Short mmCIF file of C-alpha atoms in Angstrom, two decimals:
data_model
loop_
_atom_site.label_atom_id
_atom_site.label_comp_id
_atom_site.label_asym_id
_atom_site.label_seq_id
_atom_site.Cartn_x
_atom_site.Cartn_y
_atom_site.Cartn_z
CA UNK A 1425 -49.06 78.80 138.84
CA UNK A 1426 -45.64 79.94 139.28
CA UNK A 1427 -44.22 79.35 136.46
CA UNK A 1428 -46.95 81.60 134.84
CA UNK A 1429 -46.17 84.21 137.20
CA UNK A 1430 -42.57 84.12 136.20
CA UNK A 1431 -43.16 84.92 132.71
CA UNK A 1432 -44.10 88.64 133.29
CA UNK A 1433 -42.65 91.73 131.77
CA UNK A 1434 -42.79 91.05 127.66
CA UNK A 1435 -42.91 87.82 127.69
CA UNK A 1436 -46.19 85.78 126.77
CA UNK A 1437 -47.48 82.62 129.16
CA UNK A 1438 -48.73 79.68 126.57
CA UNK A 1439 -50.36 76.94 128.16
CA UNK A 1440 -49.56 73.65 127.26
CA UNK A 1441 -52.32 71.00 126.05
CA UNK A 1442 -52.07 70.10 129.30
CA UNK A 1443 -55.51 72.10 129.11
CA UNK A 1444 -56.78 68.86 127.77
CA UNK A 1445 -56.21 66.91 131.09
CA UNK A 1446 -58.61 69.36 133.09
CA UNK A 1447 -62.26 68.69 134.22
CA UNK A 1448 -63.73 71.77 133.35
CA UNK A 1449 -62.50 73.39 130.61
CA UNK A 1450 -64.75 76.32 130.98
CA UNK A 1451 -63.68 77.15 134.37
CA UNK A 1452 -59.99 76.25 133.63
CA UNK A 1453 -60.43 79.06 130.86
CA UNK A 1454 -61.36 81.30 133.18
CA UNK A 1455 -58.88 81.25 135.47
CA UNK A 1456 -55.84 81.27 132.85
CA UNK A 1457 -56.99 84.71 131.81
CA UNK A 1458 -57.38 85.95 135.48
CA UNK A 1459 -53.70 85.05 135.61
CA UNK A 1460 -52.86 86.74 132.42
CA UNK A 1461 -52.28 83.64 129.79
CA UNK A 1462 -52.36 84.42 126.89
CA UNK A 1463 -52.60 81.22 124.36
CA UNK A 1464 -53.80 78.13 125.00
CA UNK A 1465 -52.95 74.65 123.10
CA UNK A 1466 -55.44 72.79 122.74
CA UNK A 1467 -57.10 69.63 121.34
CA UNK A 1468 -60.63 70.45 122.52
CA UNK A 1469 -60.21 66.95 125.07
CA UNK A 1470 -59.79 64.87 122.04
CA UNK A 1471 -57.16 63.51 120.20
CA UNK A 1472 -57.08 65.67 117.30
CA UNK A 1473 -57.63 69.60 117.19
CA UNK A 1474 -60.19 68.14 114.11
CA UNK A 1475 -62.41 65.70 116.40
CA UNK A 1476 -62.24 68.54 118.88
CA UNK A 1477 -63.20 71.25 117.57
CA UNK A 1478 -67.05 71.71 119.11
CA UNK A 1479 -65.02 72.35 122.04
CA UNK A 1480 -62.63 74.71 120.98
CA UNK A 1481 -65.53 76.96 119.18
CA UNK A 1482 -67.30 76.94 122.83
CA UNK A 1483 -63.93 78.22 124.82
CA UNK A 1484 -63.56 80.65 121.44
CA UNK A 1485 -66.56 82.22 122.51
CA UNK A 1486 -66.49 81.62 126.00
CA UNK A 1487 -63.19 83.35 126.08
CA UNK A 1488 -64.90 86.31 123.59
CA UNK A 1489 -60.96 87.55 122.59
CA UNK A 1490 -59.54 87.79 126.24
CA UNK A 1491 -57.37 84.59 125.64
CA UNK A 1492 -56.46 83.31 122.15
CA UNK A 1493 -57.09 79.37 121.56
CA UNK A 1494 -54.22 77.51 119.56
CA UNK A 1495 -55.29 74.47 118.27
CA UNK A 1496 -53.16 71.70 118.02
CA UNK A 1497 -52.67 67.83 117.71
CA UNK A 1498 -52.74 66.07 113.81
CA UNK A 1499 -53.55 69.74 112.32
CA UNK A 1500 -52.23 68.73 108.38
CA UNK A 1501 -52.23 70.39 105.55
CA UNK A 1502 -55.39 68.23 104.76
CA UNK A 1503 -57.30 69.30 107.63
CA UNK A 1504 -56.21 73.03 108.70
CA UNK A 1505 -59.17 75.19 106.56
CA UNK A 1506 -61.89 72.30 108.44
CA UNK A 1507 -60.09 73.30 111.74
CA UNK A 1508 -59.69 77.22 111.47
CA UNK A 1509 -63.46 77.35 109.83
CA UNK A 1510 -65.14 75.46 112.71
CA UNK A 1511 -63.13 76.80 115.78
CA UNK A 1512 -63.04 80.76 114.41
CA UNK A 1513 -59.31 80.41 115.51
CA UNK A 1514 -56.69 82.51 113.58
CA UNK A 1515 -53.86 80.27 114.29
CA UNK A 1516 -52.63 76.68 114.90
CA UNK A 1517 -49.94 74.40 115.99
CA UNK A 1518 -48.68 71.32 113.94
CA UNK A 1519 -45.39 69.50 114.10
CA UNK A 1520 -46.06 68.52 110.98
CA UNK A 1521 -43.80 65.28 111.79
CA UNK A 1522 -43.03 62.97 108.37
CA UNK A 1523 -44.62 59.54 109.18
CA UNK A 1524 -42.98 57.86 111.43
CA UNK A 1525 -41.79 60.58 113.54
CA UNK A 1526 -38.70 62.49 113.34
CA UNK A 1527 -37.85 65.59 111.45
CA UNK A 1528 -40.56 68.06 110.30
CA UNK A 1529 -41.95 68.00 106.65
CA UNK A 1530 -40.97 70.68 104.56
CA UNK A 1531 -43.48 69.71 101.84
CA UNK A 1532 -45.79 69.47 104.28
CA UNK A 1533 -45.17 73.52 105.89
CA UNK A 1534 -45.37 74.63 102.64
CA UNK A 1535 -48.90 72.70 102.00
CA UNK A 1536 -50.09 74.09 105.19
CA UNK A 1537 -49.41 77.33 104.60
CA UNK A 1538 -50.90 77.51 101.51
CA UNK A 1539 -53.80 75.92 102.40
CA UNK A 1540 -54.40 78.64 105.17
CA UNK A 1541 -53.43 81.62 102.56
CA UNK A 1542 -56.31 80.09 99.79
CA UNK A 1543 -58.77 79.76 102.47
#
């Protein structure tokens, strides 16, 4: 909790997907926005952002704009409209890795982004 209390003044807390580790998301919702989060990454306890995105709709309206919810984990170009549609979120996260790891995808930002712009 300190380190989230150390980000004051104009800075923004995001927490890590470390969200996906809790027990109770709900609760563990709850009590980021009592201490002022303001983003959470998430995977909606799965995997992917795309096999958890049930989840991340419920903490969407659960949270009812107090928080915003960032999805994350293998958001692609091929799957970001499926992800933003189903979880009402207004944003992701992607690393948008080539395969194998290392070095983002260029191709693949561009993709993404247009993807989200045609939606």
């Amino acid at each position: 909790m300190r380190a989230v209390e150390s980000a004051g003044g104009d800075r923004q807390a995001v927490f890590h997907r470390a969200f996906d580790r809790v027990r109770e998301p709900a609760e563990a919702l709850d009590r980021l926005i009592d201490l002022g989060v303001r983003r959470v990454m998430t995977s909606g306890h799965q995997s992917t952002a795309l096999l958890g995105v049930g989840l991340i709709r419920e903490l969407v309206e659960r949270a009812a704009g107090r928080i915003e919810l960032l999805p994350a984990g293998g958001v692609r170009p091929s799957n970001v409209v499926v992800i933003l549609s189903r979880t009402a979120c207004r944003q992701v996260h992607s690393s948008l890795r080539k395969t194998g790891g290392g070095r983002m995808d260029a191709g693949a930002l561009t993709e993404l982004i247009q993807g989200i712009r045609n939606r």
